[in-house]
mmCIF file of C-alpha atoms in Angstrom:
data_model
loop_
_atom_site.group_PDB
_atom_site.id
_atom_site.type_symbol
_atom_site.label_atom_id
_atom_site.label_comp_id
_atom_site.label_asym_id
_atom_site.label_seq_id
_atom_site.Cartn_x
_atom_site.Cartn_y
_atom_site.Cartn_z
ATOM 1 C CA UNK A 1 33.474 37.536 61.453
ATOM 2 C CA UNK A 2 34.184 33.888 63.244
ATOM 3 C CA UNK A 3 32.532 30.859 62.761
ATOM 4 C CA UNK A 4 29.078 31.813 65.598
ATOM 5 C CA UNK A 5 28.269 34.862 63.831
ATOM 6 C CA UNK A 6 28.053 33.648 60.731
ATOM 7 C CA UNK A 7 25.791 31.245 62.212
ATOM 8 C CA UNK A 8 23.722 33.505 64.196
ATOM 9 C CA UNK A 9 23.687 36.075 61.011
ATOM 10 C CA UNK A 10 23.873 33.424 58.445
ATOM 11 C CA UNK A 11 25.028 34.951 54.672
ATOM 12 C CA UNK A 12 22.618 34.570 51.431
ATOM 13 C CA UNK A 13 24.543 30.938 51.203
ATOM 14 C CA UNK A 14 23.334 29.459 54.636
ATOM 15 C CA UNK A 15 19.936 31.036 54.070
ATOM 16 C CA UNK A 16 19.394 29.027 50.403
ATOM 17 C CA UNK A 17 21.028 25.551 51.877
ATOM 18 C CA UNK A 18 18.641 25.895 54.879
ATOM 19 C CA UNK A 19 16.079 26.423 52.463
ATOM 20 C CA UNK A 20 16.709 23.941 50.108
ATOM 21 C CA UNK A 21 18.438 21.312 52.970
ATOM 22 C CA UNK A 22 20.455 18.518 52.477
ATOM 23 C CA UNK A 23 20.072 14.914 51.578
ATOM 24 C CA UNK A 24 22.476 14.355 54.568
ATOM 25 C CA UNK A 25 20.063 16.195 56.558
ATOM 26 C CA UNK A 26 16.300 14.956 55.434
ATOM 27 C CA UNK A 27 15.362 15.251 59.716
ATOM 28 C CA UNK A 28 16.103 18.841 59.961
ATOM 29 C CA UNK A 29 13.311 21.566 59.475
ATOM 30 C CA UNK A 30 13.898 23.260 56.261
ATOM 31 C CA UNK A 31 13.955 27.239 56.941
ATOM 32 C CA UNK A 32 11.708 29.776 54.793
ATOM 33 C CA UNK A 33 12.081 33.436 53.347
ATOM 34 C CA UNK A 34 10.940 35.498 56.007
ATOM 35 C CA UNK A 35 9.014 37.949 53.014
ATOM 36 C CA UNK A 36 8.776 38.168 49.465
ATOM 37 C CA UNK A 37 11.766 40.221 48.898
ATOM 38 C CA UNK A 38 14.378 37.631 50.723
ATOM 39 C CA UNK A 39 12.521 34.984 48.128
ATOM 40 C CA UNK A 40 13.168 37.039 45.325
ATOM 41 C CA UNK A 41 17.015 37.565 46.427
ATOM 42 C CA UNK A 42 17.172 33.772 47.030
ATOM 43 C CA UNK A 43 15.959 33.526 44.000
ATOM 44 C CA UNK A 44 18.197 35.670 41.892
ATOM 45 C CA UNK A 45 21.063 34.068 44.408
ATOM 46 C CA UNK A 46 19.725 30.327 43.614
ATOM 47 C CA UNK A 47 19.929 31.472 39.797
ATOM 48 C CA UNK A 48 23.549 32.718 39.863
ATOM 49 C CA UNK A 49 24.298 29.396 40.937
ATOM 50 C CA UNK A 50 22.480 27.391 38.404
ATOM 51 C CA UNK A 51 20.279 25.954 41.199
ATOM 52 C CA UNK A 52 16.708 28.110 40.644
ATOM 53 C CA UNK A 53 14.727 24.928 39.813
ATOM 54 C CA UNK A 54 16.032 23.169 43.331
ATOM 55 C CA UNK A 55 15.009 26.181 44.965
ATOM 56 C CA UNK A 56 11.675 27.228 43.612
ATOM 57 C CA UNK A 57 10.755 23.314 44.230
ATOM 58 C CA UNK A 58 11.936 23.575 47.583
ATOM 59 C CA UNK A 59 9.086 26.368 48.246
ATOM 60 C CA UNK A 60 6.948 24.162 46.068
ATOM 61 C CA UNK A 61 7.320 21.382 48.890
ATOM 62 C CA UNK A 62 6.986 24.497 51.483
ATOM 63 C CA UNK A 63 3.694 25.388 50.500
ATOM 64 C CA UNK A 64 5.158 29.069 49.619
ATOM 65 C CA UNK A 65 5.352 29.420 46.123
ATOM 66 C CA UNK A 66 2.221 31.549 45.766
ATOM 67 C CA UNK A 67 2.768 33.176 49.093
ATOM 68 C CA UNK A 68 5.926 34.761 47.219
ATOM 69 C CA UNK A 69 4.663 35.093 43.785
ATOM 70 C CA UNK A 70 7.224 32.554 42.458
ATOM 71 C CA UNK A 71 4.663 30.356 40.208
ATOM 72 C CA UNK A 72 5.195 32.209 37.055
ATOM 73 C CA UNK A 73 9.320 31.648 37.961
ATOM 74 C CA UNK A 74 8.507 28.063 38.872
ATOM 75 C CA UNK A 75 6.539 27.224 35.480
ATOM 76 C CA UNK A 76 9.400 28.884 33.161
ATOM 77 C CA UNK A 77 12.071 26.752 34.839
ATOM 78 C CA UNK A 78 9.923 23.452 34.450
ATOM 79 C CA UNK A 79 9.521 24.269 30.984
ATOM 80 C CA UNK A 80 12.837 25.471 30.543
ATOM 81 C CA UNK A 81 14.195 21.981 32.339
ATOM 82 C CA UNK A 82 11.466 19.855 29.583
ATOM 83 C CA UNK A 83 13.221 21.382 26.633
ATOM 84 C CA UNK A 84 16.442 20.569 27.603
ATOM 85 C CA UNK A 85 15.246 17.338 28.435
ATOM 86 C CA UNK A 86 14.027 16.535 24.987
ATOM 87 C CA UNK A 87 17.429 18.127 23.737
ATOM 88 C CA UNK A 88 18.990 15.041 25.141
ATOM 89 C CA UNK A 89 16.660 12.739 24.115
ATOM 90 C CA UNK A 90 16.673 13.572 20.579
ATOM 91 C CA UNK A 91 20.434 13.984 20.603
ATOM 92 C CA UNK A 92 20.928 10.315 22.271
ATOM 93 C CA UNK A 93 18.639 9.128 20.039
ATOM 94 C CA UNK A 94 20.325 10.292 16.747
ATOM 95 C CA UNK A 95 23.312 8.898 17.980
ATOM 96 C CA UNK A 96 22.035 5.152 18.895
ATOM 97 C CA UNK A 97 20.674 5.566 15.134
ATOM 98 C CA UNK A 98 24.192 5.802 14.275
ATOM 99 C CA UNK A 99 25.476 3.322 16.747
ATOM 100 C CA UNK A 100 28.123 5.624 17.884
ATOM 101 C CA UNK A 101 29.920 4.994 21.683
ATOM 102 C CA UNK A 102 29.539 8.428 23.294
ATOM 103 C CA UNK A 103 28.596 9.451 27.271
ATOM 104 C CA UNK A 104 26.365 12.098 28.012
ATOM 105 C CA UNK A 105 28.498 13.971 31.337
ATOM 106 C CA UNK A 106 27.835 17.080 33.084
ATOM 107 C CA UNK A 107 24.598 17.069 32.071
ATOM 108 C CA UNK A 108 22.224 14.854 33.683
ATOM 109 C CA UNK A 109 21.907 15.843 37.435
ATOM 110 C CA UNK A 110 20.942 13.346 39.963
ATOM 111 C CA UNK A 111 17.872 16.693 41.078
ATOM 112 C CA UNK A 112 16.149 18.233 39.237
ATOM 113 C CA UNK A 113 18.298 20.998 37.561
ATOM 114 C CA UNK A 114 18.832 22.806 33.935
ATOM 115 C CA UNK A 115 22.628 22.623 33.034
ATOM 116 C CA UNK A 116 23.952 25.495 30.264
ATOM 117 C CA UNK A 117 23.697 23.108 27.545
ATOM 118 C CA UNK A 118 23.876 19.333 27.298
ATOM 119 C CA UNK A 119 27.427 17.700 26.949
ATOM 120 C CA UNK A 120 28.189 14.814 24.875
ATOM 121 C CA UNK A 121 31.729 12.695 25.038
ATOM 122 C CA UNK A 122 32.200 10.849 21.554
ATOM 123 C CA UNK A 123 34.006 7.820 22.147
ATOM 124 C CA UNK A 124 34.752 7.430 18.260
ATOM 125 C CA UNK A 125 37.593 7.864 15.423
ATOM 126 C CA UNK A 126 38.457 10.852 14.059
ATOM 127 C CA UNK A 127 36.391 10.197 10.702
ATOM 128 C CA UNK A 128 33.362 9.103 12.609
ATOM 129 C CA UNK A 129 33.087 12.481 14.555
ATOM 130 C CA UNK A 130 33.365 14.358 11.668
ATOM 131 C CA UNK A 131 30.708 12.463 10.002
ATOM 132 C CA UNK A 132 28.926 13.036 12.813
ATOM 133 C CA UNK A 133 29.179 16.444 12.694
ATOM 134 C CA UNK A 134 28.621 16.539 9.268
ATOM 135 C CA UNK A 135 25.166 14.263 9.277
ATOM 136 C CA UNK A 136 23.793 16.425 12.341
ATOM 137 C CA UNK A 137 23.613 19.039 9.867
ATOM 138 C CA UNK A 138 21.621 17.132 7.417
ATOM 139 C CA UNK A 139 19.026 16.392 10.462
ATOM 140 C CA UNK A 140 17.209 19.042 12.224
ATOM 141 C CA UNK A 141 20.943 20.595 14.010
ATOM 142 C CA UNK A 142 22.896 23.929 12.974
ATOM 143 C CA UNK A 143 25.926 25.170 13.858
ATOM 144 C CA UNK A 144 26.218 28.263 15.793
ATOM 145 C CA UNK A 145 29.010 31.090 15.544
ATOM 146 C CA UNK A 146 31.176 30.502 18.112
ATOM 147 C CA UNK A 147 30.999 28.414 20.759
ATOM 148 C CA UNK A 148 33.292 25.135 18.751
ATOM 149 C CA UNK A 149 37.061 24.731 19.608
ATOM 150 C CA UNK A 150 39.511 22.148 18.302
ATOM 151 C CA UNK A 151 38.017 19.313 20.255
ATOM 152 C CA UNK A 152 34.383 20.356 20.563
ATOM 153 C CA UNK A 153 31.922 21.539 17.674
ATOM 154 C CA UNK A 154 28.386 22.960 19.464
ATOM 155 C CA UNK A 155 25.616 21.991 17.057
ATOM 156 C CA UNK A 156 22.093 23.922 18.185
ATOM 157 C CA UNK A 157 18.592 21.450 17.732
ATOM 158 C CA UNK A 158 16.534 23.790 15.154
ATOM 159 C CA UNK A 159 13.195 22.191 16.042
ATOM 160 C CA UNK A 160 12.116 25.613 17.868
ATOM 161 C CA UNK A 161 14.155 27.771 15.382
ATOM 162 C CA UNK A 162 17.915 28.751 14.923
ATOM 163 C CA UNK A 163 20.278 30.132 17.596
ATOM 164 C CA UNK A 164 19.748 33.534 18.256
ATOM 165 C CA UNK A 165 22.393 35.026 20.628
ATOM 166 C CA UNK A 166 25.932 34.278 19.759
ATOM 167 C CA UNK A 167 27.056 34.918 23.319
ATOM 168 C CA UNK A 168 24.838 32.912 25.375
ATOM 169 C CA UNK A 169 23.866 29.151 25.680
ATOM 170 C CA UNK A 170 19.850 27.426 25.637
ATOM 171 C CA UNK A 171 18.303 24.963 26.245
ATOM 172 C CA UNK A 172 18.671 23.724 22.576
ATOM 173 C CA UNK A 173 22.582 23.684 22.575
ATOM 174 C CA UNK A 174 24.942 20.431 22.292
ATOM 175 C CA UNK A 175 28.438 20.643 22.779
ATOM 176 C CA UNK A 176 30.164 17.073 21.040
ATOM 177 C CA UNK A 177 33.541 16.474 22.411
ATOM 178 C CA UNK A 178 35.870 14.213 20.839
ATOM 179 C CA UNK A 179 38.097 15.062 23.664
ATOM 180 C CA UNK A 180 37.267 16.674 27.389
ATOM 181 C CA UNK A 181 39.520 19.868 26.649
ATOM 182 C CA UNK A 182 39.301 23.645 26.824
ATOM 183 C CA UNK A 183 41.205 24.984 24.019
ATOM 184 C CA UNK A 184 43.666 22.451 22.863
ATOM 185 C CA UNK A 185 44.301 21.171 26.385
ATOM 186 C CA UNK A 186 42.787 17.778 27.508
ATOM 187 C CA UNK A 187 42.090 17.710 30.911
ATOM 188 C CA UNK A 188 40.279 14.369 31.384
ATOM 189 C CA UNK A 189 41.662 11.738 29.101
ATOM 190 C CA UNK A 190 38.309 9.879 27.462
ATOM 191 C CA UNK A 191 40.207 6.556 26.941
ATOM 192 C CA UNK A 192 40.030 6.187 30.624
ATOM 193 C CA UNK A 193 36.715 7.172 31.272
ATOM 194 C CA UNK A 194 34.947 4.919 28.572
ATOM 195 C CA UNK A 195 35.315 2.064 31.119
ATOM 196 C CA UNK A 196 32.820 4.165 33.264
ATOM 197 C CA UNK A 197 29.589 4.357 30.829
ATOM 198 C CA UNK A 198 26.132 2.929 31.591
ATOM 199 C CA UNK A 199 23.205 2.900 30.040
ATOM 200 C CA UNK A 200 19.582 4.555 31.301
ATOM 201 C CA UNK A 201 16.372 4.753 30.850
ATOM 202 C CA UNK A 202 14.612 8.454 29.945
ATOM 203 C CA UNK A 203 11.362 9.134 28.132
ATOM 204 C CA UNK A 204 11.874 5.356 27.009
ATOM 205 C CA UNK A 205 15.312 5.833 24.834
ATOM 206 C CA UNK A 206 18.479 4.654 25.657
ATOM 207 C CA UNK A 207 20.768 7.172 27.125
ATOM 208 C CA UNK A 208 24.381 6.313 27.488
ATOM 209 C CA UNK A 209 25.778 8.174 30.605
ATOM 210 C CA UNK A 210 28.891 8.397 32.516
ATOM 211 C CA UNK A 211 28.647 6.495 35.821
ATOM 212 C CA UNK A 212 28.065 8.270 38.978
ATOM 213 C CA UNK A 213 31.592 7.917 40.225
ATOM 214 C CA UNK A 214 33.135 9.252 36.948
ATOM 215 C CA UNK A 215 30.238 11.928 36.392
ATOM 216 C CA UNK A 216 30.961 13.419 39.723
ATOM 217 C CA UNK A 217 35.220 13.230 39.203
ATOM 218 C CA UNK A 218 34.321 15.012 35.385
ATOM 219 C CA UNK A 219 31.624 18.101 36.994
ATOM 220 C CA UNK A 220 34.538 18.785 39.674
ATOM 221 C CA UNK A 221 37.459 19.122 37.190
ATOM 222 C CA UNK A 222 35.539 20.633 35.452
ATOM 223 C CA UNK A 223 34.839 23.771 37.776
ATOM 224 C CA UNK A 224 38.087 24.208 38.141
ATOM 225 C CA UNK A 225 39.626 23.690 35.129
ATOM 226 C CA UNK A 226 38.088 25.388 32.827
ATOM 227 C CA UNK A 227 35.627 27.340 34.645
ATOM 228 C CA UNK A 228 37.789 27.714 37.793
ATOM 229 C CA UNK A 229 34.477 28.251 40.006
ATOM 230 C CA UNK A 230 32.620 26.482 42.679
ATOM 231 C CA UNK A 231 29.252 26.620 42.307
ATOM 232 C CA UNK A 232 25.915 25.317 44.348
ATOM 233 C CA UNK A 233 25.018 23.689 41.486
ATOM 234 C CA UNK A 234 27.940 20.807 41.871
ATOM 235 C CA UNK A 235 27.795 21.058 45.970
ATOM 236 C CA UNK A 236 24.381 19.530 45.479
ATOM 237 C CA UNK A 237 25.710 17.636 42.530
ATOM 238 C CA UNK A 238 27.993 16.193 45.212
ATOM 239 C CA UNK A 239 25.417 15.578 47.563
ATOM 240 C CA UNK A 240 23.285 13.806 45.823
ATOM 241 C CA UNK A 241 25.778 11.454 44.256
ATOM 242 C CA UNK A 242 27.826 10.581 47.381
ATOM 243 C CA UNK A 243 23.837 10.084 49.030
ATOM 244 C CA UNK A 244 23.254 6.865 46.769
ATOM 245 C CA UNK A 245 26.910 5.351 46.955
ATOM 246 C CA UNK A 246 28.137 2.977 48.587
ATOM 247 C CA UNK A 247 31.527 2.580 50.020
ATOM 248 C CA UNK A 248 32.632 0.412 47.103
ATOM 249 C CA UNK A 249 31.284 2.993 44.780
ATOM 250 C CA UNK A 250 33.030 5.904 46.504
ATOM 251 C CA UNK A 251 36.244 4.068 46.748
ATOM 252 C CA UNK A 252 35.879 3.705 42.639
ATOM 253 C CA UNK A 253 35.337 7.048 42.692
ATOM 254 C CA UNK A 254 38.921 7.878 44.536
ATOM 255 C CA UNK A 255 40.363 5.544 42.090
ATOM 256 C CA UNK A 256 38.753 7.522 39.190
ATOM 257 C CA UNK A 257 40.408 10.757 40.656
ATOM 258 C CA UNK A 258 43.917 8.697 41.152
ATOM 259 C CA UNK A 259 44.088 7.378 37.478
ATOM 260 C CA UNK A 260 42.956 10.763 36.080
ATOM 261 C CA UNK A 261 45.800 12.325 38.082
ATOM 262 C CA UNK A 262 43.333 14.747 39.891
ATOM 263 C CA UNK A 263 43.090 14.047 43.542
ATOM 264 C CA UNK A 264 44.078 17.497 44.842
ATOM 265 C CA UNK A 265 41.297 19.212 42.980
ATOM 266 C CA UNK A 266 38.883 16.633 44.439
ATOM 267 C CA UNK A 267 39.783 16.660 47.499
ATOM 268 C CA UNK A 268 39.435 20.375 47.458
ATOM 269 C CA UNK A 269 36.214 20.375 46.358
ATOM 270 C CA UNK A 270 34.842 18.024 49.152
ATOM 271 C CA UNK A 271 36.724 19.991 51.513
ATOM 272 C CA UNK A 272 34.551 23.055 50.178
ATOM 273 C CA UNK A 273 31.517 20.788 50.242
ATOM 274 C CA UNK A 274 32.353 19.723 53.939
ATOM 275 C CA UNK A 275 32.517 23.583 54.931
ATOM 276 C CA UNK A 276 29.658 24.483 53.658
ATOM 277 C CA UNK A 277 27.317 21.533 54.703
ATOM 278 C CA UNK A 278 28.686 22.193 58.299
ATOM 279 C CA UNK A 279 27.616 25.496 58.029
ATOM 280 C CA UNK A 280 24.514 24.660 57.096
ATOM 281 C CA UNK A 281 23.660 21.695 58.946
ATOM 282 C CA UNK A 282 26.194 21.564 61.969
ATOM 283 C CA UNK A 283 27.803 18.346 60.592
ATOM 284 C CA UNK A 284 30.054 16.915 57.709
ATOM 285 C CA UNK A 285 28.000 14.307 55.967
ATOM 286 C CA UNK A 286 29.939 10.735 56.911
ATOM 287 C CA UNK A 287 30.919 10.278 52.994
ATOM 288 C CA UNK A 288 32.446 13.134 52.264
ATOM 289 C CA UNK A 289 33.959 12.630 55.936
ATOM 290 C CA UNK A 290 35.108 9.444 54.245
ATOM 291 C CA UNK A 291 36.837 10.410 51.265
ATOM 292 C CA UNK A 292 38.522 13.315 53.287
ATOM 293 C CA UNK A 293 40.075 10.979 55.235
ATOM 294 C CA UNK A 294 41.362 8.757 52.410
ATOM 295 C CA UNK A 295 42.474 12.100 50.032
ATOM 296 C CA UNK A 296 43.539 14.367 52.948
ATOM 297 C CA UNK A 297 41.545 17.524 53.649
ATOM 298 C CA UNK A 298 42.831 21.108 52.201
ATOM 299 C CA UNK A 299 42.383 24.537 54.230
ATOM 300 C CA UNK A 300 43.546 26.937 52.086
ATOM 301 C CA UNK A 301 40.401 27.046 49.856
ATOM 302 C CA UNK A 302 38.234 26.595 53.015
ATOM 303 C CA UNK A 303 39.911 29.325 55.113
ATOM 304 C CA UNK A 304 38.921 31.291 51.682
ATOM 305 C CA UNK A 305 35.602 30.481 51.787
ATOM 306 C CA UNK A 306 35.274 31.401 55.145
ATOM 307 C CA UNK A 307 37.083 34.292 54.607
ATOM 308 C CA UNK A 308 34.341 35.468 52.340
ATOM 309 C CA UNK A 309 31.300 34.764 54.101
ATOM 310 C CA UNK A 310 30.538 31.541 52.256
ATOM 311 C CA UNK A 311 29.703 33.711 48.862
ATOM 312 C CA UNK A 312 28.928 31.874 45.849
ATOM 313 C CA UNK A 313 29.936 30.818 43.725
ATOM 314 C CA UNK A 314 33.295 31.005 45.175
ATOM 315 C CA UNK A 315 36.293 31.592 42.991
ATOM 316 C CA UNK A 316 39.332 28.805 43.347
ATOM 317 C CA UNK A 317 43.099 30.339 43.789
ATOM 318 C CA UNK A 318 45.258 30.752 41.791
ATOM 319 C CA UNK A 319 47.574 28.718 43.439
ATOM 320 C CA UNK A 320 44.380 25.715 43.687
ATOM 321 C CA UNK A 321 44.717 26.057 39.830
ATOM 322 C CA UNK A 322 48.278 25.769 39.541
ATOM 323 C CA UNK A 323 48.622 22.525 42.036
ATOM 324 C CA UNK A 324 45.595 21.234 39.484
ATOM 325 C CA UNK A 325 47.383 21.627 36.279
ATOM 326 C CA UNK A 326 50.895 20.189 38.291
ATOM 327 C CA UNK A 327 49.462 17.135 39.192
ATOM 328 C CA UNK A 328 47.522 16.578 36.023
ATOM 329 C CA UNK A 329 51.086 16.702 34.232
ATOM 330 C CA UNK A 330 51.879 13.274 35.233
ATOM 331 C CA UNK A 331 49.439 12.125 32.678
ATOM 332 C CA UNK A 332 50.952 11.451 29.438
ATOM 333 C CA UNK A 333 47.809 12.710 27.010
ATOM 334 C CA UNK A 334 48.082 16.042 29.158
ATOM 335 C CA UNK A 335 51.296 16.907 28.487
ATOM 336 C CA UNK A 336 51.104 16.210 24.744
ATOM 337 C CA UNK A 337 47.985 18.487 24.720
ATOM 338 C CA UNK A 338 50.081 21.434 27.007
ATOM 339 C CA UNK A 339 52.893 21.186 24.659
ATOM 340 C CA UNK A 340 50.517 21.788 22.105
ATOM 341 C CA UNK A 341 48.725 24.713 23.805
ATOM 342 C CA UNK A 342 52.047 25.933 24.029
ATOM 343 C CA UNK A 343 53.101 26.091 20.479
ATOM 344 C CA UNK A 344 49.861 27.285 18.900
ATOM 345 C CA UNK A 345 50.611 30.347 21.539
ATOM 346 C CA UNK A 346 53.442 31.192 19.640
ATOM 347 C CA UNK A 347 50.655 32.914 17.305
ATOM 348 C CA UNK A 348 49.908 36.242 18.842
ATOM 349 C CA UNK A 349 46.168 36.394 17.540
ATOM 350 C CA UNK A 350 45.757 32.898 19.765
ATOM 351 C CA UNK A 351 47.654 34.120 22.413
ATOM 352 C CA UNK A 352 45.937 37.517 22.809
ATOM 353 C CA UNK A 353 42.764 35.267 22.478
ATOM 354 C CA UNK A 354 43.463 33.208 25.632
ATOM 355 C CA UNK A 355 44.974 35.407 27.551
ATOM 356 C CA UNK A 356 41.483 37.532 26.967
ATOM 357 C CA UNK A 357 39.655 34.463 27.899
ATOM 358 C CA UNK A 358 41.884 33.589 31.097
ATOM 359 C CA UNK A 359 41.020 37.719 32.225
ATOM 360 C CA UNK A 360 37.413 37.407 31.905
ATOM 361 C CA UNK A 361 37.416 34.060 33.621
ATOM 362 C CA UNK A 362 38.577 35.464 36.541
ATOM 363 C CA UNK A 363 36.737 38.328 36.422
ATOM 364 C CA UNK A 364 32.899 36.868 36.246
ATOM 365 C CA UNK A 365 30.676 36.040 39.078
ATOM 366 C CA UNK A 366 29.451 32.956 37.234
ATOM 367 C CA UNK A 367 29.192 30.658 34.274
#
């Protein structure tokens, strides 16, 4: 199918973005379900994608919500998106108790959205996370099975109870990094990044938060190493971001990506995000036109996701992966952390462990 058919018989994908819309895009008419059973598959599709809440308040804003019988849906994500809220706040509060540096990332969206868990980045010495750790015991947090790695401990906030399901994340989950890593591999290298924290504002406590140009570089290394996916949830991410830069700001952000070695996996993402907000809208929003232009563009994923009908999420190559993990090499804390990776492989429990993990990572829809 060529580019005018899937615009004249546009794929679940094209039907949510006209839905929802764009930022880049605020004169267009947003498009509706035709009938309740496209909402519900929107819905569902929305969901999948981590975006339900954007959707549902899309129909909110179209007047459609009842029409569809979505209110029930739309009250259990607003209450879902308040828990998690308060998650943070009483997580960001404990730690301005203890006057710790830390960054919440990947966690606070720039619309309204409800993340897996929330994500904290301790900028600290060894000692101090582990009293850390230890003294969120001692106040209102558990830790769940599973879940914790060498880097990262996920505590659970009992004020509603303990964690029930080993195998899935809520609203009341906190992962604490003392390094961005999956497994023993670092991927972003925090020493860098804790020139990029600000301070905000929520529910009148401080929050400390990774600025928007590092916040967006962190969510799109992050889809692709470790969850290797690209998902609605950081195309709007993107959009949203990118809509209250400036050019200074963006051009910090392309310096974020250069000295965290990962401008091929950014500009692959944009070039996704570029794809599918032409397909959407008809045009390539001038910012991500921008940093296209100063990063190069990439057609191999595109071509993919063309290839596919625009499904999402859509799955990055294996050969997007590869070029990732090549040009992150030149960074000196990522190559002690792969030589490291390397040698605890040498156990065969470990090995069989990751190499179970890297099979069911490519085999899921989404995260």
């Amino acid at each position: 199918m060529n580019r005018q058919e899937q615009v004249d018989s546009p794929s679940l994908t094209i039907k949510l973005l006209r839905t929802i819309g764009s930022p880049f895009a605020l004169e267009q008419k947003q498009a509706s379900p035709e009938n309740k059973k496209e909402a519900l598959e929107l819905y569902e599709y929305a969901t999948k994608n981590k975006i339900g809440l954007l959707y549902l308040e899309a129909l909110k804003d179209h007047g459609k919500l009842e029409e569809f019988g979505l209110e029930s849906k739309y009250r259990d994500e607003c209450e879902k998106h308040n828990k998690q809220l308060i998650t943070l706040i009483r997580i960001a509060k404990f730690l301005n108790f203890l006057n710790l540096d830390y960054a919440v990332f990947k966690s606070i969206m720039p619309y309204q959205a409800t993340p897996n868990d929330i994500d904290i980045l301790c900028f600290c010495l060894d000692e101090e996370y582990k009293e850390l750790v230890e003294a969120s015991f001692q106040n209102g947090y558990e830790k769940p099975e599973g879940g914790s790695g060498p880097f990262v401990v996920m505590i659970h906030d009992m004020r509603n109870g303990p964690h029930l399901n080993p195998h899935e994340k809520d609203v009341y989950d906190i992962d604490l990094y003392k390094e961005v890593s999956i497994s023993h591999i670092i991927y972003l290298d925090k020493r860098k990044l804790v020139k990029h924290v600000t301070e905000m504002n929520m529910l009148n406590e401080k929050v400390k938060a990774l600025k928007p140009e590092a916040e967006l570089v962190a969510s799109i290394i992050h889809s692709i190493i470790p969850e290797q996916l690209f998902t609605l949830f950081v195309y709007y991410a993107t959009l949203y971001h990118l809509l209250k830069m400036n050019s200074e700001e963006i051009n910090r952000f392309i310096d974020v990506a250069k000295e965290n070695n990962v401008t091929f996996p950014v500009r692959t993402h944009c070039s996704l995000v570029a794809e599918l907000h032409k397909a959407a809208h008809g045009f390539v929003p001038q910012k991500i036109e921008e940093i296209l232009t100063n990063l190069g563009d990439e057609r191999r994923e595109r071509n993919s996701l063309i290839k596919n009908y625009f499904k999402m999420p859509h799955r990055y190559s294996w050969a997007t992966v590869i070029r990732t993990l090549l040009e992150m090499m030149k960074g000196e804390e990522f190559r002690r952390s792969m030589i490291a990776q390397t040698i605890h492989m040498m156990n065969p429990k470990f090995a069989k462990y990751v190499i179970s993990q890297l099979i069911w990572r490519r085999e899921r829809e989404t995260y």
